[in-house]
Structure formats: structure tokens, C-alpha cells
Short mmCIF file of N, CA and C in Angstrom, two decimals:
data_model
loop_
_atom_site.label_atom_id
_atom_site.label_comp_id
_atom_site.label_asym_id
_atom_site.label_seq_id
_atom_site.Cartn_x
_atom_site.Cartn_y
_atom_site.Cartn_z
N UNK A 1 -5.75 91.93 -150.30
CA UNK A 1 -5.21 93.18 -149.81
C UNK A 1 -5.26 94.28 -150.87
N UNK A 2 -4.70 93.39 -152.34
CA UNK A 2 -4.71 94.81 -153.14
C UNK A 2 -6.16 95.54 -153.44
N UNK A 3 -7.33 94.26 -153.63
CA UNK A 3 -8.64 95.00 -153.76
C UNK A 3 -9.17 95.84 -153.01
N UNK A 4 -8.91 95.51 -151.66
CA UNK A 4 -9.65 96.25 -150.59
C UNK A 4 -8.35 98.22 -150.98
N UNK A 5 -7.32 98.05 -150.82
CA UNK A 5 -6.39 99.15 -150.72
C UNK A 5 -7.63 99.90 -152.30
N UNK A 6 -7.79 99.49 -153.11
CA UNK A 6 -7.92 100.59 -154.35
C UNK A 6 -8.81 101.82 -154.11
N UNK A 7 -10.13 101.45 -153.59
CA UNK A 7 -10.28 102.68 -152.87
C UNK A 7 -10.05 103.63 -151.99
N UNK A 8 -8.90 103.76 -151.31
CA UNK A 8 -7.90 104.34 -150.25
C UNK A 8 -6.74 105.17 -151.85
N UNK A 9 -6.68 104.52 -152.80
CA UNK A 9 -6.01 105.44 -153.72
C UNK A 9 -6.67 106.42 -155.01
N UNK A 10 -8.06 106.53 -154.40
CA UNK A 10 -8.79 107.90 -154.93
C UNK A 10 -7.53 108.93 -154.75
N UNK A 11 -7.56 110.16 -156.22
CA UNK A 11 -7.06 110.92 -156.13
C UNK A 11 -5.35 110.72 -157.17
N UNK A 12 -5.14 109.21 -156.53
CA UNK A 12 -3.86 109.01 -157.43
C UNK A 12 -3.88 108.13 -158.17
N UNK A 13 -3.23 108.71 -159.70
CA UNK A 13 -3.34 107.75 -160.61
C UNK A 13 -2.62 106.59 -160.57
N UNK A 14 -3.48 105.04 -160.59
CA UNK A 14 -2.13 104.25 -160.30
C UNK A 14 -3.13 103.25 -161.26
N UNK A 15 -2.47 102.09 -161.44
CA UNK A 15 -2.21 101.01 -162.26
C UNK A 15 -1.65 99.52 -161.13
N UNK A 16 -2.00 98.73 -161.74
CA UNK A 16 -1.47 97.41 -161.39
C UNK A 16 -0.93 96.50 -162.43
N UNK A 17 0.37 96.15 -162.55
CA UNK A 17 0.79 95.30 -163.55
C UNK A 17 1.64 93.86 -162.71
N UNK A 18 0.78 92.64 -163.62
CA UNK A 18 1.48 91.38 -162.70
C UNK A 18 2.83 91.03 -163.77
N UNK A 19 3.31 90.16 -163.47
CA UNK A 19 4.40 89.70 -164.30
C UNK A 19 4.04 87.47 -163.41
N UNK A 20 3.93 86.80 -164.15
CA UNK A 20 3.13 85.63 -164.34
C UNK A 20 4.47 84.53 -165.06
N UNK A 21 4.68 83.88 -164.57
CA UNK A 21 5.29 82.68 -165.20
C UNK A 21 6.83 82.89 -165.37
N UNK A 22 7.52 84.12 -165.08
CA UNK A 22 9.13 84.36 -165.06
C UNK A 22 9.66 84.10 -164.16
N UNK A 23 10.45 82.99 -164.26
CA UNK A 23 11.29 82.16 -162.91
C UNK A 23 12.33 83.01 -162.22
N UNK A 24 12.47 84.16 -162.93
CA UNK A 24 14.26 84.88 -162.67
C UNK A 24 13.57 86.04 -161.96
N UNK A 25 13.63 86.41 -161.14
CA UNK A 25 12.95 87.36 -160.07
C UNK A 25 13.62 88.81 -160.61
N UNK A 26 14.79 88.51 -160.79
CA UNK A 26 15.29 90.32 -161.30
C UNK A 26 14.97 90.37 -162.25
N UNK A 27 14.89 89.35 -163.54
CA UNK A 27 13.94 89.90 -164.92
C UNK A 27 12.35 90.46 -164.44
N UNK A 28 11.75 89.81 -163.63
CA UNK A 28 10.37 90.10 -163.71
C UNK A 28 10.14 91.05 -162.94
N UNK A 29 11.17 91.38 -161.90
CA UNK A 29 10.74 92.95 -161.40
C UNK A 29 11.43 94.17 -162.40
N UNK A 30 12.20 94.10 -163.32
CA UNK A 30 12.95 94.58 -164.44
C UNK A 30 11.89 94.88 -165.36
N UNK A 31 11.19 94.15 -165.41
CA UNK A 31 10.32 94.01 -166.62
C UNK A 31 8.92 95.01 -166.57
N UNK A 32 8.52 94.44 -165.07
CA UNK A 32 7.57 95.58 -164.24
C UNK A 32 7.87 96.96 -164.30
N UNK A 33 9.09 97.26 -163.23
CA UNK A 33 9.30 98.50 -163.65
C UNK A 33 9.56 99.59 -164.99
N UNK A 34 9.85 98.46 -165.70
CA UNK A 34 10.22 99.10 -167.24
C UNK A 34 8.50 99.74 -168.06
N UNK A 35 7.86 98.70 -167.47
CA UNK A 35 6.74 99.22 -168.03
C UNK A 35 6.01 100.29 -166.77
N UNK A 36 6.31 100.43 -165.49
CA UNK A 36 5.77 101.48 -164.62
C UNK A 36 6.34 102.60 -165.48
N UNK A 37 7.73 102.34 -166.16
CA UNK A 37 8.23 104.12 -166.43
C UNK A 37 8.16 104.27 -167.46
N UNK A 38 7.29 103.57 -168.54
CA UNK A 38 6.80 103.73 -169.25
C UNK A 38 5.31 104.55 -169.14
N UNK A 39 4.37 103.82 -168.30
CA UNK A 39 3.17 104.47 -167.83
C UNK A 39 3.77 105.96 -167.29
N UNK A 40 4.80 106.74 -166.98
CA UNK A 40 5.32 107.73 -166.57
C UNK A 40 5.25 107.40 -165.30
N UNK A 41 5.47 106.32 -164.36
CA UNK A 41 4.85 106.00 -163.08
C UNK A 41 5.65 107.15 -162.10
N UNK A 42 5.56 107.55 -161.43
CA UNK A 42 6.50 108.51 -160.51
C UNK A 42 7.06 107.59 -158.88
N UNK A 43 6.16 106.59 -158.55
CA UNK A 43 5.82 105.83 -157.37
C UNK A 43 5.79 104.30 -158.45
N UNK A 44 6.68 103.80 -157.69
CA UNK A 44 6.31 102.24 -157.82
C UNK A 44 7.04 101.41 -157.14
N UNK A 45 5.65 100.82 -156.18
CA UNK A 45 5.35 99.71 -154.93
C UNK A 45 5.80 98.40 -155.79
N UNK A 46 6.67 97.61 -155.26
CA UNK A 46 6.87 96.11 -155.64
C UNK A 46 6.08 95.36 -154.53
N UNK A 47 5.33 94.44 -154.90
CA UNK A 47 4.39 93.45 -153.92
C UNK A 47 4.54 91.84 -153.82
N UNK A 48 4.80 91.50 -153.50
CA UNK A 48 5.18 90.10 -153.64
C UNK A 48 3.91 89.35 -153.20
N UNK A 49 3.50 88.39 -154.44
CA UNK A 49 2.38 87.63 -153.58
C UNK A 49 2.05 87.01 -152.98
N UNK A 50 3.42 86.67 -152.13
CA UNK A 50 3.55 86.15 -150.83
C UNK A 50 2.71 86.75 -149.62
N UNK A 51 2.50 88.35 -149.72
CA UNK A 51 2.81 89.28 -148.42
C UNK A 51 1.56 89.77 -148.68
N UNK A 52 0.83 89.84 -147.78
CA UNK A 52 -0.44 90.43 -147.39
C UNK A 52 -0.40 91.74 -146.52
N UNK A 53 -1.25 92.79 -146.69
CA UNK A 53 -1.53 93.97 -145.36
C UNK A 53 -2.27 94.67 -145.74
N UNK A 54 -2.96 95.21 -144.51
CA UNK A 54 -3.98 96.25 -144.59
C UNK A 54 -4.19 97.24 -146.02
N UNK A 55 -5.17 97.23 -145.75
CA UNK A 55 -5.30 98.60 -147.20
C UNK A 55 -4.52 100.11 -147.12
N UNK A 56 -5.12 100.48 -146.09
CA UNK A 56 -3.80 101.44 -145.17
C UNK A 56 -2.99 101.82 -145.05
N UNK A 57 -2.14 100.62 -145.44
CA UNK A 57 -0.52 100.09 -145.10
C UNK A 57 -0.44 100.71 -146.41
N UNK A 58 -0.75 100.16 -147.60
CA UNK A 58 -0.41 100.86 -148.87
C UNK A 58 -0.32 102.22 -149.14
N UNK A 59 -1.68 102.56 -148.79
CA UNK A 59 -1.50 103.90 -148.91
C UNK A 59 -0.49 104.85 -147.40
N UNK A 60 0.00 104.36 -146.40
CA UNK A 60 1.46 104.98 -145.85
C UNK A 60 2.76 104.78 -146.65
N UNK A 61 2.43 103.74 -146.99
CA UNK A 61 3.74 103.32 -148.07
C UNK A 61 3.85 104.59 -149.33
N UNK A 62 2.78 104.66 -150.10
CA UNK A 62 3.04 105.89 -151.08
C UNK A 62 3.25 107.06 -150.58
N UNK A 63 2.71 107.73 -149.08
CA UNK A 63 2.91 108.62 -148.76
C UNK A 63 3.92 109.20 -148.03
N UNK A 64 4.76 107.97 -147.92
CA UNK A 64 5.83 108.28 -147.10
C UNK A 64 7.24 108.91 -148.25
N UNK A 65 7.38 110.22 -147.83
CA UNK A 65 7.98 111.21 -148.32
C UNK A 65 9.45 110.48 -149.31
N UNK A 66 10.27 109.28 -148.98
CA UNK A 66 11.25 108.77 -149.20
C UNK A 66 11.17 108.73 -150.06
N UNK A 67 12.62 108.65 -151.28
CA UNK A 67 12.52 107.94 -152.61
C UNK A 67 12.53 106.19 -152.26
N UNK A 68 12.90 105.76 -151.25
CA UNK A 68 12.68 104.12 -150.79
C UNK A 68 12.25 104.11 -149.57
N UNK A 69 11.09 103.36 -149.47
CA UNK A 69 10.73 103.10 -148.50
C UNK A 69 10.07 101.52 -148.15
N UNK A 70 9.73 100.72 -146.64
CA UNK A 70 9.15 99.62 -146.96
C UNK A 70 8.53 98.69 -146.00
N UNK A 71 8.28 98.11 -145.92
CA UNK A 71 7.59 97.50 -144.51
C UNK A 71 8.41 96.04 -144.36
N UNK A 72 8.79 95.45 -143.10
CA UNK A 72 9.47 94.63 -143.27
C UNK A 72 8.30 93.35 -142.25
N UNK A 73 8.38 92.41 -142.75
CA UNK A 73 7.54 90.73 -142.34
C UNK A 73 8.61 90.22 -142.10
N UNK A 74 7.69 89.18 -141.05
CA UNK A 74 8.73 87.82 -140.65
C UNK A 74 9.22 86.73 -141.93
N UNK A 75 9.94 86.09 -142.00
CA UNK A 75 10.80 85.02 -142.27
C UNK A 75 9.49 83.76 -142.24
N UNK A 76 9.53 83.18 -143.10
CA UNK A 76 8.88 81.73 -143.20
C UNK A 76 9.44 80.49 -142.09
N UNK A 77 9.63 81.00 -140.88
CA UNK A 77 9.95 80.32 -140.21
C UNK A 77 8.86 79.71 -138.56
N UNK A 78 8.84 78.49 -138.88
CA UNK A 78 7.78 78.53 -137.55
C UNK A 78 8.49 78.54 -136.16
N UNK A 79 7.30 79.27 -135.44
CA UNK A 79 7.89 79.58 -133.68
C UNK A 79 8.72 80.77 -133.76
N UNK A 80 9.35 81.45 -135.04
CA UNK A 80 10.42 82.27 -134.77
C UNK A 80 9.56 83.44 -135.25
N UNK A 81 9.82 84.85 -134.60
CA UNK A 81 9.50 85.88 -134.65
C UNK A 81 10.79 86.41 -135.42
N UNK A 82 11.48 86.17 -136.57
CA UNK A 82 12.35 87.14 -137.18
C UNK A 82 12.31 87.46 -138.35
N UNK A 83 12.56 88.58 -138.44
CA UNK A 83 11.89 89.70 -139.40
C UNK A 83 13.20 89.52 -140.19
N UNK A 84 12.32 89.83 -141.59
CA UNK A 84 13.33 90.30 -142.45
C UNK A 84 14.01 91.26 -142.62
N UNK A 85 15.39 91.69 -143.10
CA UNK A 85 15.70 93.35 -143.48
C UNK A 85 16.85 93.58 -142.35
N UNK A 86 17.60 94.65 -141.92
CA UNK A 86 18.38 94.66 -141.32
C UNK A 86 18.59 96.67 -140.73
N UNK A 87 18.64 96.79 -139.76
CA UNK A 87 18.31 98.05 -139.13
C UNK A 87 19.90 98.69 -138.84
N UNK A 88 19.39 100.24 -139.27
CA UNK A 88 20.75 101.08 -139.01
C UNK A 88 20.83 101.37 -137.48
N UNK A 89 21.83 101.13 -137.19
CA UNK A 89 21.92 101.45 -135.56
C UNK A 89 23.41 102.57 -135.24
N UNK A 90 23.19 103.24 -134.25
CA UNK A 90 24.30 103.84 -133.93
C UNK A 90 25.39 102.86 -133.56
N UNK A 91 26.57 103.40 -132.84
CA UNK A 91 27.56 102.64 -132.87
C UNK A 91 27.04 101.67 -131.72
N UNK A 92 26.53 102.34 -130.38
CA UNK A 92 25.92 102.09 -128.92
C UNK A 92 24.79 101.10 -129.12
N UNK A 93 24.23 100.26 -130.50
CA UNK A 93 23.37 100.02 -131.05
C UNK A 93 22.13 100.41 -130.86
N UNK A 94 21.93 101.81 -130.82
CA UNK A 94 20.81 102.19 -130.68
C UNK A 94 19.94 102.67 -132.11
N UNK A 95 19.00 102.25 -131.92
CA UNK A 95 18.17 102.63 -133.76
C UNK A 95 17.70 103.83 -134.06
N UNK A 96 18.05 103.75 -135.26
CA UNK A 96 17.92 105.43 -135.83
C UNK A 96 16.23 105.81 -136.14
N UNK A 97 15.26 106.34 -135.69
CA UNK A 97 14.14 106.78 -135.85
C UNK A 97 13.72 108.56 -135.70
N UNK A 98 13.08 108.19 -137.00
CA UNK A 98 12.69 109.72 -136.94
C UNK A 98 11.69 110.23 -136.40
N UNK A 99 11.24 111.76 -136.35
CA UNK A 99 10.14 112.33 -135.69
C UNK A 99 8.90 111.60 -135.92
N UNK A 100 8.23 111.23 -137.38
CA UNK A 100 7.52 110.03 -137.67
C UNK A 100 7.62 109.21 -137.27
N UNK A 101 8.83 108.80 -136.61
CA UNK A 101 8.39 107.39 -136.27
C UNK A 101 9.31 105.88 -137.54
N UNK A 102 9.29 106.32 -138.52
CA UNK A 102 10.17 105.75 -139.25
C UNK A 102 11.49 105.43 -138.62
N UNK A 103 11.69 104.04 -138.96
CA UNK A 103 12.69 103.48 -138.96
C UNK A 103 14.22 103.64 -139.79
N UNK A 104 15.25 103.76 -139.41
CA UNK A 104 16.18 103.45 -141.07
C UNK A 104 16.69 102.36 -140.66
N UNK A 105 16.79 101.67 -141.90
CA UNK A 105 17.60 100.44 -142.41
C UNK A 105 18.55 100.08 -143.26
N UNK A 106 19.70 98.61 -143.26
CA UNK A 106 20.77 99.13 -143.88
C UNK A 106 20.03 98.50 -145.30
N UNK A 107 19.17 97.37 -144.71
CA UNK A 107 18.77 96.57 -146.07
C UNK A 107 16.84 96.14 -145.83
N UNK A 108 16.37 95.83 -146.69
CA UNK A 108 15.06 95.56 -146.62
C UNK A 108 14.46 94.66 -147.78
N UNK A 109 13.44 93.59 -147.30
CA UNK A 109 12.73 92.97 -148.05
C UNK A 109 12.22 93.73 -148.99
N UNK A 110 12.14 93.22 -150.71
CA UNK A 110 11.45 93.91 -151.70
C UNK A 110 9.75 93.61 -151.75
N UNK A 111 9.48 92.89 -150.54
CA UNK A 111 7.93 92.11 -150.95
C UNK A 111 6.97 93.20 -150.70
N UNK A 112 7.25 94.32 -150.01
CA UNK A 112 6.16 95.49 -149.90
C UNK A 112 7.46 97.02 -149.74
N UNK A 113 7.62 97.13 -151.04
CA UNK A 113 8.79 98.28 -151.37
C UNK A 113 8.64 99.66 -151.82
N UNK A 114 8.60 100.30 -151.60
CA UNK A 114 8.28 101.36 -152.72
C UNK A 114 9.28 102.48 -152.91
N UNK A 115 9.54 102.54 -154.31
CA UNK A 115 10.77 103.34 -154.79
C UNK A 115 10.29 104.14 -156.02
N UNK A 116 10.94 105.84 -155.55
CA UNK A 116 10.19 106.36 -156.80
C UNK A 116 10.88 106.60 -158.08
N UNK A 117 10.50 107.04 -158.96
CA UNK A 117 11.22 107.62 -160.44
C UNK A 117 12.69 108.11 -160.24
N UNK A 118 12.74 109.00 -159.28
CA UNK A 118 13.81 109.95 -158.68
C UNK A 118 14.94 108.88 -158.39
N UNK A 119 15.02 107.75 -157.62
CA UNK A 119 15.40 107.10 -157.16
C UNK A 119 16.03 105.83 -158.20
N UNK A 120 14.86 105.66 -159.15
CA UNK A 120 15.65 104.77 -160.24
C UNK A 120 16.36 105.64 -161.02
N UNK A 121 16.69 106.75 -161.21
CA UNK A 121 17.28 107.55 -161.73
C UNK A 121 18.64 107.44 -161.81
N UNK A 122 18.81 107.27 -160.10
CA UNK A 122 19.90 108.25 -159.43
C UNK A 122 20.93 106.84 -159.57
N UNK A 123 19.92 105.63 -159.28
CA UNK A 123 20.52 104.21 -159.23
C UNK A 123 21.45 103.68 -160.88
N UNK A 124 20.40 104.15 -161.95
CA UNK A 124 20.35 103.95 -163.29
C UNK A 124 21.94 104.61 -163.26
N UNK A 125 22.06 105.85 -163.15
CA UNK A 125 22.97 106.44 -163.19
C UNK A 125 24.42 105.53 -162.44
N UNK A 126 24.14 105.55 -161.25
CA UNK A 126 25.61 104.70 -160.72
C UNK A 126 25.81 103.46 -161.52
N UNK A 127 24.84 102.57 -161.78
CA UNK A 127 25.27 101.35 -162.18
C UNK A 127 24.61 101.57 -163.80
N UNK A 128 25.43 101.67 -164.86
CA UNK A 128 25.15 101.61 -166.14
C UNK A 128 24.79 100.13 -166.72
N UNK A 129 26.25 99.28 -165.94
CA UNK A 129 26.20 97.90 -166.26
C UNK A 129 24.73 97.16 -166.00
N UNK A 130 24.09 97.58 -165.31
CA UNK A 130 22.76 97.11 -164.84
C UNK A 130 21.72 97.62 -165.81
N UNK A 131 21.90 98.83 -166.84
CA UNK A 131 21.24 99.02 -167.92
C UNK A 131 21.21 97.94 -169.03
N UNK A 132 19.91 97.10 -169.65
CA UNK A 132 20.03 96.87 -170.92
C UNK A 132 18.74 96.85 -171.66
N UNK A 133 18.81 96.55 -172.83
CA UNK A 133 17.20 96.82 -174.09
C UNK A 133 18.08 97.82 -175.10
N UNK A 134 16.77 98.90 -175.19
CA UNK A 134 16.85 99.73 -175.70
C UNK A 134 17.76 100.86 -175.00
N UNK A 135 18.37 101.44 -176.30
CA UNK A 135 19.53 102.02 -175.29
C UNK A 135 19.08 103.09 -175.20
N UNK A 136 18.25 103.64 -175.66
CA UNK A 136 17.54 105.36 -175.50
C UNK A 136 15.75 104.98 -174.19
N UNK A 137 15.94 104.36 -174.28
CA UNK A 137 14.97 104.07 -172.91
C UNK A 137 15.31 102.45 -172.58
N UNK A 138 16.51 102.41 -171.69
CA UNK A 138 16.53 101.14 -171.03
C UNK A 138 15.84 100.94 -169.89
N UNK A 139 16.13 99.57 -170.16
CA UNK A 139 15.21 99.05 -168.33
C UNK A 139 16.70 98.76 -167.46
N UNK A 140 15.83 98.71 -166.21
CA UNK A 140 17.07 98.71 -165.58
C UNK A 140 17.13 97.59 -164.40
N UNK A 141 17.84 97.04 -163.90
CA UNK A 141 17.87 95.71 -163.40
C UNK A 141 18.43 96.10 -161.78
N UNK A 142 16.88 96.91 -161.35
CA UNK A 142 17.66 97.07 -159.67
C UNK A 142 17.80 95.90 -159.27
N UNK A 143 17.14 94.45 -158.92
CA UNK A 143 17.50 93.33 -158.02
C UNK A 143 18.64 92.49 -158.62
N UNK A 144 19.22 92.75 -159.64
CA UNK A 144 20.61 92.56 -159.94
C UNK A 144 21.27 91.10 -158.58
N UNK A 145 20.85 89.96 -158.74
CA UNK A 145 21.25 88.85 -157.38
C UNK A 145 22.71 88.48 -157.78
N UNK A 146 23.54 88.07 -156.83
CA UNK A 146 24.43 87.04 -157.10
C UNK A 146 25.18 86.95 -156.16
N UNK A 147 26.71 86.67 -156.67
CA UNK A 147 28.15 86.87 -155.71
C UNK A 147 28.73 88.35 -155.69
N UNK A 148 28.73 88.45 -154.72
CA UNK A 148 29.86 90.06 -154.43
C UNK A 148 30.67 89.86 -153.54
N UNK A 149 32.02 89.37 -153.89
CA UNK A 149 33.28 89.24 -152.91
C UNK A 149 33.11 88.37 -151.65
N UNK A 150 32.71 87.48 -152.21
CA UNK A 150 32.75 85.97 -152.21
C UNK A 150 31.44 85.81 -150.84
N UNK A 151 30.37 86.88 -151.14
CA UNK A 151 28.94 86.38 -150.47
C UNK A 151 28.17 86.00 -151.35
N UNK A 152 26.81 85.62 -151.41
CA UNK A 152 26.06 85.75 -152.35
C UNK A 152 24.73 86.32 -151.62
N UNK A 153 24.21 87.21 -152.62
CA UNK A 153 23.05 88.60 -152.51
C UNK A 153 22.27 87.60 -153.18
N UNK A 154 20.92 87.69 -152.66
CA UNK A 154 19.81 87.64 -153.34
C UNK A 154 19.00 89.00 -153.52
N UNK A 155 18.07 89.00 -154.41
CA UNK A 155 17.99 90.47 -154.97
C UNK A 155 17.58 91.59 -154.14
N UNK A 156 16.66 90.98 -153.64
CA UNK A 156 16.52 92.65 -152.56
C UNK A 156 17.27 92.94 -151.76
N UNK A 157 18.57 91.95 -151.03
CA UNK A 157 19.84 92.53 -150.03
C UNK A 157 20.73 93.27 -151.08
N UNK A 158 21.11 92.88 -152.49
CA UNK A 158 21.61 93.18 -153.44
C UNK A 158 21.77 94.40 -154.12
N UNK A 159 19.99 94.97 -154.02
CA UNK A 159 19.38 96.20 -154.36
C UNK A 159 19.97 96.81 -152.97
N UNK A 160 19.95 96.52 -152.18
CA UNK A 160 19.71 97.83 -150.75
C UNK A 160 21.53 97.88 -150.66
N UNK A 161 22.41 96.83 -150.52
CA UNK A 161 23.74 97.23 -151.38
C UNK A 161 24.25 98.39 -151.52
N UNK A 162 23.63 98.13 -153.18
CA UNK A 162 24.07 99.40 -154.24
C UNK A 162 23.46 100.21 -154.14
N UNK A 163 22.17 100.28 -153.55
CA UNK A 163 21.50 101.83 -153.00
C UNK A 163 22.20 102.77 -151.80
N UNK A 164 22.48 102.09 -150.87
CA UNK A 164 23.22 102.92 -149.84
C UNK A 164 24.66 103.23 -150.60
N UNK A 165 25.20 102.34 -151.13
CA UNK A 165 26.58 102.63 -151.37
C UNK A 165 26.52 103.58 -152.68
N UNK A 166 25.44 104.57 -152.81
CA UNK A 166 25.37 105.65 -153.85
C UNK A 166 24.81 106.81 -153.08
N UNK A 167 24.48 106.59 -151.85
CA UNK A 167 24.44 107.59 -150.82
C UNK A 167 22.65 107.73 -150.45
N UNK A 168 21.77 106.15 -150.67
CA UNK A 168 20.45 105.94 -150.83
C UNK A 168 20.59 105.92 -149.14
N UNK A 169 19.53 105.86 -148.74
CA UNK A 169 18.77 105.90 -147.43
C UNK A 169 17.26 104.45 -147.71
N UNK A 170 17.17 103.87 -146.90
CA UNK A 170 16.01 102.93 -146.87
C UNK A 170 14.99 103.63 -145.05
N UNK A 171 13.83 103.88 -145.38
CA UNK A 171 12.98 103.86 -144.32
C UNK A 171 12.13 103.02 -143.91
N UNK A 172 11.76 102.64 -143.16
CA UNK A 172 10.99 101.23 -142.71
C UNK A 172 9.43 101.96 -142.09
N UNK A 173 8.63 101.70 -142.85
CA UNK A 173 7.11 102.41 -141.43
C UNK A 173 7.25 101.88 -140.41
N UNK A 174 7.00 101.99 -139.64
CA UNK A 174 6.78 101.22 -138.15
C UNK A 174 5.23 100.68 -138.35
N UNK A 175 4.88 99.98 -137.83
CA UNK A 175 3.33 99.58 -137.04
C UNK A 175 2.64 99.15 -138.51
N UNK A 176 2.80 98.32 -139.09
CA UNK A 176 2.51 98.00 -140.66
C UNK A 176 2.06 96.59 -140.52
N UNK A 177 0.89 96.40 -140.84
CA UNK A 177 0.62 94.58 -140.37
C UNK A 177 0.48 93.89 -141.89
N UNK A 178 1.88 93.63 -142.25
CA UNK A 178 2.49 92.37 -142.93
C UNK A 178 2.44 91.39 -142.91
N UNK A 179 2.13 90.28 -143.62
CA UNK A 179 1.90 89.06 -143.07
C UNK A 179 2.60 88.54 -144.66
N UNK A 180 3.08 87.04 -144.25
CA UNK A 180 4.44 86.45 -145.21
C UNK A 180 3.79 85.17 -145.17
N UNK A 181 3.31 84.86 -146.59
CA UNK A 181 2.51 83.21 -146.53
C UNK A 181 3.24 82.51 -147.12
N UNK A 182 3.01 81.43 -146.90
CA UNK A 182 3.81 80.04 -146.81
C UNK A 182 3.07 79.36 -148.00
N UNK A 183 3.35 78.23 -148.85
CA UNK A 183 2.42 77.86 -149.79
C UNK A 183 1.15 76.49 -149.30
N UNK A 184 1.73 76.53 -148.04
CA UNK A 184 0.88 75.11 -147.19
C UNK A 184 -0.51 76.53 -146.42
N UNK A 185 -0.23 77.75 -146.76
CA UNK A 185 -1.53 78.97 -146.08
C UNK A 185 -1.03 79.69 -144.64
N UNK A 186 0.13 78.87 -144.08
CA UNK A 186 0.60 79.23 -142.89
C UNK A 186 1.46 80.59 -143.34
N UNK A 187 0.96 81.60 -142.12
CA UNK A 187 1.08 83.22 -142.06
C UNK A 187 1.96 83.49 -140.94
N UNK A 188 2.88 84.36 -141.41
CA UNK A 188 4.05 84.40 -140.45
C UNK A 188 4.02 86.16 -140.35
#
């Protein structure tokens, strides 16, 4: 997916950095981003190499105006059609969509994410405790996992959390063909 997408990102400067062999999922997306905002990154897509999609798909993902935005895949589950992530609904449960077509959500999978500079900013700022390194350019630990009042978050419900509860918004593309692999090749 990512080879085919690179020519669809003529025009914008971008980079690819893996992170390889770190068992702790919030260090190694910590670690990533630390070095995107280092590169001065303004945009940075988290990809999980689980999750496959169109070339396309990437480039709606950067273009979609949000400081977070993301595409949501099914669950590693066979026979079941359920998606990951969790949708804002009115009270009447009706779903919130915009003139685009975008979705909002309360929470979303990190496996095809994209959040910009602006946005780790604003996050950096609410949660300090989530700062550490260097203290004049720290990294910052959005997937932050654990217990919060006696649930337990894994990192991307964790992240979407403390993003709304700082007054963040999550958008979902609609019509995004995601696909969520299994390590036996089975595509959900």
C-alpha cells in the first residue's frame, strides 16, 4: 500500500520512518513522532502494519482539513463485520456527518491516523505528565495505555480520551477500503 501511495504524494514533502523490534506500542509511536517533529513534520499518518488501503486513501487522509483524522477497519474477528472506533451520535442516535461526508467519532483506531503538528501541540500542552527526554524539545507520549478509573485503555481509545476531553474533535473519511490482517494472511 505504502509503495503504490508514494506517487499520489508528488508535491508534498514526506518521509517514512519504521520503528522495528519495540514491544511497548506507546514508546514506538513516541519515538516516531519525536523524530516526525524533528524532520519539522507538520502531518503525521501513524500506519500500522497490520492495515492495508488504497493509495488514495492516503492521500484523503492528508488532505482532510482536521488536526485528527482516520479511517476505521474491522476487528480481527471472523464472520463479524465490526469495526473498530466508536461514532458521535446525537442524543436520537443519529450520526453526526458533515457536508463532506465525514464522519465524527468519539474514539478511533490509531492503525491509519493522521494528526498534525497543531494538534500535538495543543495535546503536549494539556498533558505535561505525558512529556519526557529532553526537556527543551520533549517527545511526547500521545498513546499513553492503561487504567483510568478502574477501565483499562489501550492506546489509541486512550489517545482519543484525552483528545476530546481538551476540546479535540476526531473525523472518520467515509468510503476508505481498509483492510486489518491477521498473522495466518486472513483480511478482515
Amino acid at each position: 500500500s505504502m509503495e503504490a501511495s508514494v506517487p499520489l504524494l508528488d508535491g508534498f514533502d514526506h518521509q517514512i520512518i519504521f520503528e522495528v523490534s519495540n514491544p511497548y506500542i506507546s514508546a514506538a509511536r513516541a519515538n516516531m513522532l519525536r523524530k516526525a517533529l524533528d524532520a519539522s513534520a507538520d502531518i503525521v499518518v501513524f500506519l500500522d502494519h497490520d492495515v492495508s488501503f488504497e493509495p488514495k486513501d492516503l492521500l484523503k487522509l492528508i488532505q482532510t482539513p482536521d488536526p485528527v483524522a482516520a479511517g476505521l477497519y474491522r476487528y480481527k474477528k471472523p464472520g463479524e463485520e465490526e469495526y473498530m472506533g466508536g461514532l458521535d451520535t446525537d442524543a436520537d442516535g443519529t450520526v453526526k456527518v458533515r457536508d463532506d461526508g465525514c464522519i465524527k467519532a468519539l474514539r478511533v483506531p490509531a492503525g491509519f491516523l493522521k494528526v498534525t503538528r497543531e494538534a500535538v501541540a495543543k495535546f503536549a500542552k494539556a498533558y505535561p505528565h505525558l512529556l519526557y527526554g529532553d526537556p527543551l524539545n520533549p517527545s511526547v507520549d500521545l498513546f499513553n495505555h492503561g487504567a483510568h478509573e478502574g477501565v483499562w485503555w489501550g492506546e489509541d481509545y486512550a489517545f482519543a480520551r484525552r483528545w476530546t476531553a481538551v476540546g479535540g474533535e476526531f473525523w472518520l473519511l467515509p468510503e476508505l477500503q481498509l483492510t486489518h490482517h491477521s498473522d495466518d494472511g486472513t483480511a478482515y
